[in-house]
Amino acid sequence: MPNFFFQGARDIFSNVRQDAAQSTQRFKETGRFAEIYAGIERSQEMAMLRSIDALREQVPPGATREILFSLLRRAALSSSQLGSALYDFALRLQAKEPARHREDVVEILDELWALDEGRCAVSARRPGEGGRRPWLDADADILLDEQVPALRTTLAECAKRPLFAFVAPEILARPTFLTLVRIFDVFQPAEASQANGRGTPGPYSPVEFSAIDEFLEQVTRTSVMRRAFRHITKTLPIVLTRQWKEVLFKLWFQRRDGKPCVFEHVFLGNLTEDISGQPVAGGFHSWLKFYLEEVRGTARYLGYIYNNAEAGPVNSRYVSGKFVWDYDGHKLVKDQGGFFIGTSPEWQLAVGTVAYFETSTPGMARQNGWIPWSGAYDEGYTKETTMHGQRYRHVLCRSGHSNNLQDVKDVLVEDSGRLVTSYAIYLGPEVQKDTLGLDQICTSAELAQQLPRWVVEDGIAAYEEGQLCQECVRFCVARGCRSVSEALVALREALVFDLEDAVAAAKEGYPRILALVQDTLEVIPVLLRHADNLSHHLPSLLEELRAQGRRGPRLHQPIRLLLTGRADGAPISDLVQLLELAQWEGGDAAGVRLNDRIALVRQIFSEPPFEAPSRSGSGVASATKTVSSIAFVN
C-alpha cells in the first residue's frame, strides 16, 4: 500500500481525535449529546474531503480527473457513512492489537468476545491501599478509577473521584459508538415526552427511527454481528422470516404496552420501582452511557460492590458498583449496577440476541448450556463463560418462550415471548478446582463439582453418588447460588420444618398468620389424598386446588406452609422433589422426613378449626415473639 495512505490515515486519525476531544468538552459544558456526534460527523466529513483532495493530487491532471473527483466530493457531502467508514479504516491502521478470531474457541459467547474488534484497551490502578496508585497500563484507551467500596445502606459518596479517569476521545468517533450516541440524544425520557404532548412511549418519530436505522446499519456490518447471524441461522433450528435488520429492530426496539423497549432498558437505563414502590434506576448496562452521564454531571459513582470483593477491583474489564443518576427530575439509585468496560455496542447487542434465540424453547436452552434461573420475575436463564481468565455469569430474561420447535419458525411473534433484559455478573478469576473455598464465588459447573462433598459433610445427604446430591446441586444452581456456603444455606432453609411454630402463632391470634392457617384448612384434605408419591401426584393436586378458585400465592403458600412451616421459599415442585429424595437418602441434618411431616399435618389439624382468640396481655407478646422467628409473606 502506498505510503501516502498511511500518512493520510495518521492525519485523519489525529484530526478527528482532536475534534472529538473538543466535542466532548462542549458536551460537558452544555450536556447536549448532539455536541458529540454533530461535531465528530463534521470532522469526519472534512477528513473525507481532505483525503479526496490528497488522492486527487496523485492522479494526472485532466478533465476526467476533475469530473471523477467532483462526483466523489458530492458523494462525501451527501452521506455521513462515507466519512465514518474512512475514519474507521484510519483507526484500524492505528490499532495496536486488533481482535483476531481464535481457532480454539468452540463456545459462541467466547467466540463473540474474540471477534469484538471494537473493544477498547482498559486499565485499572495497581493493587494496593488508598491514594491514587499508578495505572497498570497508562497508555490504555480507558483508565478506570474504582477507588473504594460503596456503603450498601447509605448514599454516602465513598468514591471522591469519577469512575472514568480517562476515555480516549477517538473512541466516540467509531461508527457504532457514534450512532449509539445519537440514539442517546434523540431518545427522551417518557416523562419529558409526556410534557411535550407525546404521552407514554408510542410509535417512533422520524428522527428516532432514523437514528435507530443508522445504528442497526452500522452494527450489522461488524464481524461480531455477522457471526451472531450465522450462528442463529445455521446452528439453531430457527427460520428467520425477516431481514436481519428487521429482526434486530423487532427484538430490541419494539415498544409494547406504552413501555420502553428493551434497548432503552439495557443501553440507556429507565425509571422503574423497587418492591416498596420507590423509584430506582432500571437497566443501565452500557458503560458508554454511564461515562457520558458522568461527564455531564448527571451520574455519580459511589464506590464498587462485588460478590467477589477481593478480585473485583483488579479486573478492569467489568465494574459492579453503586451510583446515583439524575433522570428527568428524579434522583434514581442503582444499589448494585454492573457493566462491561470498553466493549463495543455491537458485541453487547450480539450477546443478547444470541442468548434470546438459544433459549427460544426450554429444550433449546438446555442444549445450548443455559440454566433456568428461578430468581427471575419472568423466564430467566444463566450461562457461565470464562474470558481472559475471568469468569462471568450471563443473564437472559424473557417474557416467555415457545413450547416446541414447531413454533420456532418465527420466534418473534407476540406469543413467543419477548426479550426483557440481558446483562452479566462478574464471578471472579478462573481458579483451580482443588483450591475452591466455601465462600469463594464459583460457576455453576464448579458448584456442581464441589457441592456434593460438602452436602455429605454437612449431614444433608448420606452419600455423594445418590440422587439427593444431584438434586441439591440442581436446586442450588436454579436458585443462583454463587458459592458452596451460600448453597448450603439455601438447602438448610428449604429443609426446615416450622409448622408447629406457625400453628402456635396462629392460635395466639396473630392476624396475618391466623388468616393463612385458616385458609390452609381447605388444602389439607387435598394434600393428604395425594401424599403417597407426592411428586407424581403434584399436577393433580394443583389442579384440584385451582378448581377451588386458587391462583398465585393462594395456590402455593398453603402447600409450602404445610410442608415447611413457612409461606415463602422455593417453588413447590422443587421442594417436593428435595423432600422425597431426603426421605430415603438424607443424613442427620436433612430435617424432618416427609412422611413424618405428613403425619404431623394429620395430627395438628385433627383438632377443630381455629378461632381468633382475644389478643390481649401476654398472649399478644407470646404470639409476636413466636412469629418474629418465622418467615411469612403476604
XYZ file of C-alpha atoms in Angstrom:
634
model
C 0.000 0.000 0.000
C 1.448 3.465 -0.937
C 2.992 5.459 1.906
C 0.633 8.371 1.397
C -2.244 6.093 2.520
C -0.587 5.535 5.880
C 0.303 9.195 6.252
C -3.247 10.150 5.311
C -4.640 7.670 7.828
C -2.465 9.170 10.560
C -3.639 12.666 9.662
C -7.306 11.614 9.663
C -6.895 9.865 12.979
C -5.139 12.859 14.547
C -7.618 15.454 13.266
C -10.741 13.516 14.206
C -9.266 12.686 17.618
C -8.638 16.372 18.298
C -12.132 17.361 17.166
C -13.679 14.529 19.217
C -11.933 15.846 22.334
C -13.293 19.336 21.659
C -16.794 17.931 21.048
C -16.667 16.050 24.352
C -15.632 19.233 26.146
C -18.597 21.114 24.632
C -20.846 18.224 25.718
C -19.516 18.570 29.253
C -20.376 22.272 29.233
C -23.825 22.027 27.647
C -24.983 18.482 28.465
C -26.250 18.027 24.889
C -25.379 14.732 23.208
C -25.665 16.445 19.832
C -22.439 18.310 20.590
C -20.612 14.977 20.343
C -21.997 13.349 17.237
C -22.594 16.554 15.265
C -19.047 17.776 15.897
C -17.461 14.434 15.088
C -19.550 13.997 11.939
C -18.402 17.422 10.716
C -14.802 16.449 11.459
C -15.142 13.149 9.588
C -16.714 14.940 6.638
C -13.808 17.389 6.466
C -11.358 14.486 6.773
C -13.082 12.796 3.852
C -12.843 15.929 1.702
C -9.177 16.429 2.582
C -8.490 12.786 1.711
C -10.235 13.167 -1.631
C -8.149 16.259 -2.366
C -4.950 14.416 -1.372
C -5.865 11.478 -3.588
C -6.705 13.892 -6.443
C -3.127 15.157 -6.353
C -1.896 11.615 -7.038
C -3.793 11.463 -10.361
C -2.518 13.209 -13.547
C -4.432 16.421 -14.375
C -7.235 16.276 -16.889
C -10.962 16.707 -17.442
C -11.665 13.127 -16.438
C -9.922 13.683 -13.097
C -11.984 16.775 -12.352
C -15.295 15.081 -13.186
C -14.435 11.990 -11.132
C -13.334 13.840 -8.033
C -16.214 16.277 -8.266
C -18.563 13.292 -8.087
C -16.594 11.903 -5.136
C -16.918 15.179 -3.225
C -20.667 15.272 -3.823
C -20.993 11.686 -2.580
C -18.951 12.510 0.513
C -21.160 15.503 1.313
C -24.371 13.521 0.806
C -23.593 10.634 3.159
C -22.125 10.727 6.656
C -21.466 6.979 6.420
C -18.594 7.503 3.975
C -16.755 9.765 6.388
C -17.414 7.358 9.234
C -16.145 4.417 7.179
C -12.982 6.304 6.233
C -12.257 7.146 9.862
C -12.864 3.522 10.836
C -10.322 2.455 8.204
C -7.818 5.003 9.515
C -8.423 3.830 13.063
C -7.742 0.206 12.137
C -4.392 1.214 10.693
C -3.515 2.789 14.054
C -4.688 -0.206 16.110
C -2.056 -1.738 18.336
C -3.682 -5.139 18.777
C -6.654 -5.862 16.500
C -9.033 -8.571 17.641
C -8.414 -11.894 15.951
C -10.507 -14.981 15.534
C -9.286 -17.825 17.730
C -9.420 -21.279 16.229
C -9.627 -22.931 19.665
C -12.876 -21.161 20.590
C -15.857 -23.513 20.471
C -18.478 -21.694 22.595
C -20.364 -18.949 20.769
C -20.193 -16.387 23.607
C -16.423 -16.859 23.817
C -16.155 -16.547 20.047
C -18.146 -13.310 20.023
C -15.755 -11.929 22.636
C -12.765 -12.854 20.461
C -14.370 -11.213 17.411
C -15.111 -7.876 19.088
C -12.856 -5.624 17.013
C -14.333 -2.502 18.602
C -13.294 -3.412 22.145
C -11.062 -0.807 23.795
C -7.997 -1.337 25.974
C -8.793 -0.732 29.655
C -6.559 -0.291 32.686
C -7.293 -0.178 36.394
C -4.944 1.090 39.098
C -2.321 -1.195 40.565
C -3.498 -3.161 43.620
C -2.817 -1.515 46.950
C -4.267 0.550 49.754
C -5.567 4.109 49.340
C -4.249 7.015 47.311
C -4.012 7.443 43.580
C -1.975 4.349 42.752
C -0.217 4.056 39.359
C -2.069 2.604 36.395
C -1.379 -0.930 35.254
C -1.233 0.440 31.685
C -1.157 4.221 31.475
C -1.449 4.079 27.652
C -4.803 2.235 27.662
C -7.817 3.731 25.892
C -9.761 3.830 29.158
C -8.416 4.421 32.670
C -10.761 3.109 35.338
C -10.654 4.507 38.883
C -12.796 2.262 41.123
C -11.264 3.602 44.371
C -13.128 2.224 47.418
C -16.127 0.036 48.341
C -19.563 1.659 48.496
C -21.753 1.530 51.589
C -24.802 -0.614 50.928
C -27.021 1.145 53.479
C -26.480 4.828 52.616
C -25.884 7.127 49.655
C -22.571 8.321 51.031
C -20.173 9.222 48.213
C -17.327 6.988 49.326
C -15.645 7.412 45.934
C -14.412 11.001 45.710
C -13.443 10.896 42.039
C -15.287 9.867 38.848
C -15.221 6.225 37.841
C -13.731 7.085 34.445
C -10.427 8.899 34.873
C -9.824 8.980 31.105
C -11.560 7.828 27.933
C -9.746 8.335 24.619
C -11.914 10.756 22.588
C -11.365 8.888 19.320
C -13.468 6.016 20.697
C -16.588 8.145 20.261
C -15.843 8.584 16.557
C -16.062 4.866 15.791
C -19.121 4.200 13.597
C -21.201 2.110 16.013
C -20.238 4.219 19.043
C -21.103 7.439 17.206
C -24.525 6.205 16.102
C -25.188 4.976 19.644
C -24.501 8.479 20.990
C -27.046 9.831 18.516
C -29.640 7.428 19.941
C -28.772 8.705 23.422
C -29.660 12.166 22.132
C -32.954 11.520 20.354
C -34.447 9.096 22.896
C -36.050 11.221 25.568
C -37.452 10.033 28.932
C -41.148 9.153 28.888
C -41.896 11.891 31.426
C -40.293 14.534 29.228
C -42.160 13.173 26.221
C -45.416 13.485 28.134
C -44.681 17.138 28.777
C -44.276 17.551 25.025
C -47.683 16.019 24.413
C -46.486 12.578 23.338
C -47.596 10.728 26.482
C -46.205 7.244 27.070
C -43.731 5.827 24.528
C -45.520 5.100 21.290
C -44.588 4.989 17.611
C -41.167 6.370 16.879
C -40.786 9.830 15.440
C -38.944 10.139 12.092
C -35.860 11.416 13.941
C -35.878 8.461 16.358
C -36.459 5.937 13.581
C -33.635 7.436 11.528
C -31.236 7.136 14.482
C -32.246 3.514 15.048
C -31.905 2.615 11.392
C -28.449 4.190 11.140
C -27.308 2.374 14.283
C -28.527 -1.006 13.007
C -26.980 -0.340 9.610
C -23.577 0.160 11.213
C -23.958 -2.721 13.678
C -24.946 -5.330 11.092
C -21.738 -4.629 9.139
C -19.480 -5.715 12.009
C -17.859 -9.149 12.198
C -19.321 -9.899 15.616
C -22.916 -9.346 14.438
C -22.301 -11.272 11.226
C -21.080 -14.203 13.331
C -24.159 -13.959 15.537
C -26.352 -14.122 12.434
C -24.529 -17.209 11.091
C -24.805 -18.947 14.458
C -28.539 -18.319 14.700
C -29.382 -19.341 11.128
C -27.004 -22.298 10.739
C -26.655 -23.792 14.217
C -30.123 -23.330 15.757
C -33.362 -24.911 14.419
C -34.779 -21.467 13.614
C -36.067 -19.953 10.401
C -35.911 -16.154 10.305
C -38.788 -14.822 8.220
C -37.494 -11.233 8.228
C -34.398 -9.379 7.144
C -31.625 -9.295 9.757
C -32.073 -5.568 10.468
C -35.806 -6.073 10.901
C -35.190 -8.971 13.295
C -32.919 -6.798 15.430
C -35.375 -3.902 15.331
C -38.304 -6.049 16.444
C -36.293 -7.779 19.156
C -34.578 -4.725 20.662
C -36.610 -1.656 19.688
C -40.255 -2.674 19.522
C -42.261 -0.947 22.250
C -45.225 -2.689 23.846
C -47.994 -1.525 26.161
C -46.615 2.001 26.350
C -43.382 0.818 27.985
C -39.755 1.450 26.966
C -38.221 -1.114 24.633
C -35.531 -3.488 25.880
C -32.833 -1.419 24.151
C -33.845 1.599 26.226
C -33.746 -0.521 29.378
C -30.355 -2.143 28.718
C -28.404 0.599 26.955
C -29.995 3.845 28.162
C -31.489 2.992 31.553
C -35.033 3.771 32.611
C -37.138 4.692 35.609
C -38.660 1.743 37.455
C -39.747 0.887 41.017
C -38.408 -1.411 43.714
C -40.617 -3.720 45.776
C -41.538 -0.848 48.103
C -42.680 1.361 45.228
C -39.703 3.721 45.348
C -38.314 4.968 42.005
C -34.976 3.363 41.103
C -32.755 3.088 38.031
C -33.582 0.121 35.826
C -31.209 -1.479 33.354
C -28.360 0.943 32.568
C -25.863 -1.742 31.489
C -23.907 0.380 28.985
C -20.506 1.669 30.062
C -20.617 4.391 27.394
C -23.915 5.764 28.678
C -22.640 5.878 32.247
C -19.415 7.567 31.154
C -21.277 10.315 29.256
C -23.742 10.840 32.118
C -20.774 11.129 34.457
C -19.085 13.666 32.152
C -22.087 15.982 32.183
C -22.580 15.569 35.919
C -25.868 13.634 35.940
C -24.443 10.344 37.259
C -22.298 9.957 40.374
C -20.283 6.854 41.178
C -20.425 5.998 44.906
C -17.992 3.075 45.031
C -17.686 -0.545 43.985
C -19.734 -3.542 45.179
C -18.630 -7.042 44.189
C -19.728 -10.501 45.204
C -16.004 -11.270 44.996
C -14.670 -8.162 46.761
C -11.038 -9.226 46.546
C -10.801 -9.912 42.816
C -13.423 -7.465 41.517
C -11.445 -4.193 41.619
C -8.451 -5.842 39.959
C -10.480 -6.872 36.884
C -10.705 -3.713 34.780
C -12.991 -5.353 32.199
C -16.086 -5.218 34.405
C -17.443 -2.798 37.017
C -20.055 -3.557 39.656
C -20.901 -0.623 41.852
C -23.418 1.745 43.359
C -24.362 5.022 41.737
C -26.939 7.792 41.617
C -28.464 9.028 38.362
C -30.376 12.285 37.827
C -33.129 11.263 35.448
C -35.789 13.736 34.323
C -36.203 15.285 37.753
C -35.747 12.026 39.672
C -32.716 11.066 41.728
C -32.525 7.383 40.899
C -30.354 4.952 42.838
C -28.760 1.825 41.429
C -27.836 -0.214 44.513
C -25.654 -2.577 42.515
C -25.268 -1.973 38.808
C -22.792 -3.734 36.572
C -21.486 -3.454 33.026
C -18.515 -4.471 30.909
C -15.988 -1.709 30.246
C -14.715 -0.883 26.773
C -16.809 -3.447 24.916
C -18.463 -2.347 21.680
C -22.228 -1.788 21.262
C -22.320 -4.491 18.584
C -20.837 -7.068 20.969
C -23.405 -6.319 23.660
C -26.215 -6.477 21.114
C -24.874 -9.732 19.649
C -24.622 -11.476 23.028
C -28.210 -10.606 23.973
C -29.513 -11.605 20.547
C -27.769 -14.986 20.564
C -28.944 -15.650 24.125
C -32.542 -14.885 23.156
C -32.569 -17.297 20.239
C -30.672 -20.021 22.114
C -33.421 -20.009 24.782
C -36.359 -19.976 22.345
C -37.617 -23.213 23.911
C -36.694 -24.914 27.210
C -35.185 -27.780 25.237
C -33.008 -25.469 23.158
C -31.904 -23.671 26.310
C -30.705 -26.972 27.833
C -28.917 -28.000 24.637
C -27.080 -24.678 24.496
C -25.974 -24.755 28.139
C -28.440 -22.213 29.581
C -29.638 -22.988 33.105
C -33.121 -21.915 34.253
C -32.949 -19.117 36.820
C -35.822 -19.275 39.277
C -34.965 -15.854 40.731
C -36.195 -14.041 37.610
C -39.559 -12.290 37.562
C -40.018 -13.585 34.015
C -38.442 -16.584 32.286
C -34.784 -16.400 33.306
C -31.656 -18.257 32.198
C -27.980 -18.050 33.124
C -24.807 -19.282 31.461
C -21.195 -19.069 32.649
C -18.221 -18.225 30.465
C -14.527 -17.599 31.058
C -12.936 -14.718 29.144
C -9.303 -13.688 29.586
C -9.067 -15.777 32.750
C -12.129 -14.128 34.334
C -15.466 -15.837 34.932
C -18.837 -14.234 34.209
C -22.440 -15.289 34.512
C -24.536 -14.092 31.585
C -28.187 -13.470 32.457
C -31.075 -13.509 29.981
C -34.690 -12.769 30.901
C -37.622 -13.120 28.541
C -41.378 -12.862 28.947
C -41.987 -16.392 27.710
C -40.981 -18.868 25.015
C -42.283 -21.380 22.518
C -43.019 -24.819 23.919
C -41.851 -26.824 20.932
C -39.647 -26.447 17.902
C -42.621 -26.198 15.555
C -43.299 -22.734 16.962
C -39.743 -21.531 16.377
C -40.207 -20.847 12.689
C -40.902 -17.274 13.742
C -39.837 -16.725 17.339
C -40.524 -13.006 17.144
C -44.294 -13.302 17.070
C -46.172 -11.929 20.063
C -46.958 -15.353 21.537
C -43.329 -16.497 21.545
C -42.164 -14.132 24.261
C -40.010 -11.057 24.118
C -36.579 -10.100 25.365
C -36.766 -8.410 28.781
C -33.116 -7.840 29.682
C -29.589 -9.090 29.073
C -26.587 -8.456 31.309
C -23.712 -10.202 33.071
C -22.408 -10.714 36.613
C -18.738 -10.967 37.500
C -17.862 -14.156 39.396
C -14.102 -13.905 39.832
C -10.861 -15.167 38.338
C -10.522 -18.676 36.985
C -9.450 -20.972 39.809
C -8.116 -24.482 40.177
C -10.780 -26.998 41.152
C -8.923 -28.164 44.235
C -8.476 -24.619 45.617
C -12.144 -23.636 45.663
C -13.128 -22.487 49.170
C -16.522 -22.471 50.833
C -17.047 -18.728 50.391
C -15.356 -18.339 47.022
C -17.550 -17.209 44.149
C -17.855 -20.045 41.642
C -19.584 -21.011 38.434
C -22.434 -23.499 38.247
C -20.049 -26.165 36.923
C -17.636 -25.601 39.811
C -20.513 -25.672 42.279
C -21.699 -28.988 40.828
C -18.237 -30.457 41.340
C -17.719 -29.195 44.877
C -21.165 -29.203 46.492
C -21.840 -32.986 46.827
C -18.855 -33.464 49.146
C -19.999 -30.624 51.399
C -23.635 -31.760 51.342
C -22.490 -35.085 52.779
C -20.092 -33.483 55.283
C -22.882 -31.143 56.395
C -25.127 -34.129 57.064
C -27.789 -33.269 54.481
C -27.136 -36.329 52.302
C -25.852 -39.786 53.189
C -23.538 -40.292 50.215
C -22.219 -38.275 47.271
C -23.296 -40.573 44.435
C -27.010 -40.525 45.250
C -29.878 -38.728 43.559
C -30.274 -36.403 46.533
C -26.856 -34.859 45.937
C -27.699 -34.377 42.277
C -30.983 -32.726 43.231
C -29.202 -30.493 45.762
C -26.888 -29.285 43.002
C -29.783 -28.632 40.618
C -31.771 -26.911 43.370
C -28.888 -24.562 44.269
C -27.945 -23.785 40.672
C -31.562 -22.868 39.933
C -31.520 -20.542 42.970
C -28.464 -18.776 41.513
C -26.176 -19.712 44.423
C -22.675 -18.322 43.903
C -20.656 -20.244 46.495
C -20.716 -23.523 48.415
C -21.597 -21.749 51.661
C -24.483 -19.898 50.001
C -25.736 -23.200 48.569
C -25.648 -24.890 51.968
C -27.633 -22.032 53.494
C -30.256 -22.334 50.734
C -30.563 -26.091 51.341
C -30.907 -25.698 55.114
C -33.627 -23.089 54.646
C -35.510 -25.363 52.254
C -35.360 -28.350 54.616
C -36.598 -26.631 57.790
C -39.945 -27.631 59.302
C -41.535 -24.933 61.468
C -45.181 -25.938 61.116
C -45.748 -26.325 64.853
C -44.389 -22.832 65.486
C -46.646 -21.403 62.780
C -49.721 -23.101 64.226
C -48.816 -21.928 67.722
C -48.536 -18.356 66.462
C -51.929 -18.658 64.750
C -53.549 -19.924 67.956
C -52.104 -16.965 69.799
C -54.145 -14.767 67.474
C -51.614 -13.043 65.232
C -53.953 -11.943 62.394
C -51.828 -12.487 59.290
C -50.693 -15.964 60.320
C -54.134 -16.914 61.598
C -55.681 -15.978 58.248
C -53.093 -18.014 56.366
C -53.519 -21.068 58.577
C -57.305 -20.876 58.328
C -57.060 -20.643 54.539
C -54.768 -23.686 54.603
C -57.512 -25.835 56.162
C -59.174 -26.192 52.748
C -55.931 -27.508 51.264
C -55.195 -30.195 53.855
C -57.694 -32.839 52.610
C -56.423 -32.446 49.056
C -52.783 -32.741 50.158
C -53.460 -35.836 52.255
C -55.230 -37.574 49.364
C -52.108 -37.171 47.244
C -49.486 -37.622 49.991
C -48.491 -41.053 48.716
C -45.890 -40.371 45.981
C -46.437 -36.626 46.198
C -44.170 -35.615 43.331
C -46.045 -37.913 40.936
C -49.445 -36.623 42.072
C -48.449 -32.955 42.332
C -50.052 -31.898 38.997
C -53.378 -33.459 40.083
C -53.100 -31.816 43.499
C -52.559 -28.385 41.960
C -55.405 -28.949 39.512
C -57.821 -29.682 42.370
C -56.719 -26.542 44.196
C -57.198 -24.451 41.066
C -60.720 -25.849 40.882
C -61.260 -24.220 44.296
C -60.509 -20.901 42.604
C -56.941 -20.677 43.933
C -54.342 -18.787 41.956
C -50.922 -17.310 42.666
C -49.978 -17.111 46.364
C -53.260 -18.743 47.479
C -52.310 -21.793 45.438
C -48.709 -22.233 46.566
C -48.411 -20.693 50.035
C -50.699 -23.176 51.852
C -48.830 -26.194 50.419
C -45.483 -24.653 51.273
C -46.724 -23.877 54.780
C -47.800 -27.480 55.347
C -44.526 -28.923 54.047
C -42.083 -26.487 55.658
C -43.952 -24.301 58.136
C -43.165 -21.227 56.028
C -45.195 -19.442 53.413
C -42.236 -18.271 51.357
C -39.434 -20.255 49.788
C -38.578 -22.317 46.735
C -41.138 -23.497 44.140
C -43.393 -26.321 45.345
C -42.167 -28.820 42.743
C -38.538 -28.254 43.768
C -39.355 -28.603 47.467
C -41.313 -31.817 46.960
C -38.521 -33.348 44.889
C -35.935 -32.408 47.502
C -38.017 -33.719 50.409
C -38.859 -37.013 48.726
C -35.216 -37.775 47.984
C -34.211 -36.696 51.506
C -36.747 -39.216 52.806
C -34.531 -42.079 51.630
C -31.060 -40.610 51.149
C -30.974 -37.821 53.718
C -28.462 -37.552 56.518
C -28.980 -36.385 60.103
C -29.206 -32.733 59.018
C -31.852 -33.340 56.345
C -34.576 -32.294 58.748
C -37.905 -33.983 59.430
C -38.646 -36.697 56.905
C -41.527 -36.125 54.501
C -43.713 -38.938 55.856
C -43.271 -37.555 59.372
C -44.268 -34.101 58.138
C -47.434 -35.526 56.607
C -48.177 -37.421 59.837
C -47.757 -34.209 61.847
C -50.138 -32.382 59.498
C -52.748 -35.073 60.176
C -52.181 -34.790 63.917
C -52.150 -30.998 64.239
C -55.171 -30.334 62.073
C -57.302 -33.130 63.505
C -58.404 -30.539 66.100
C -61.406 -28.226 65.448
C -60.845 -25.265 63.121
C -59.031 -22.303 64.565
C -60.849 -19.343 66.025
C -59.281 -15.962 66.680
C -58.727 -15.583 70.450
C -58.598 -12.299 72.291
C -55.238 -10.640 71.640
C -54.504 -9.060 74.990
C -51.906 -9.263 77.676
C -49.199 -11.883 77.458
C -50.919 -13.679 74.575
C -50.064 -10.891 72.175
C -46.460 -10.795 73.307
C -46.184 -14.554 73.015
C -47.615 -14.594 69.502
C -45.393 -11.754 68.420
C -42.334 -13.477 69.824
C -43.197 -16.721 68.040
C -43.887 -15.046 64.735
C -40.725 -12.961 64.781
C -38.645 -16.079 64.181
C -40.729 -17.345 61.245
C -40.535 -16.118 57.650
C -44.067 -15.341 56.410
C -45.144 -13.227 53.469
C -48.390 -11.598 52.389
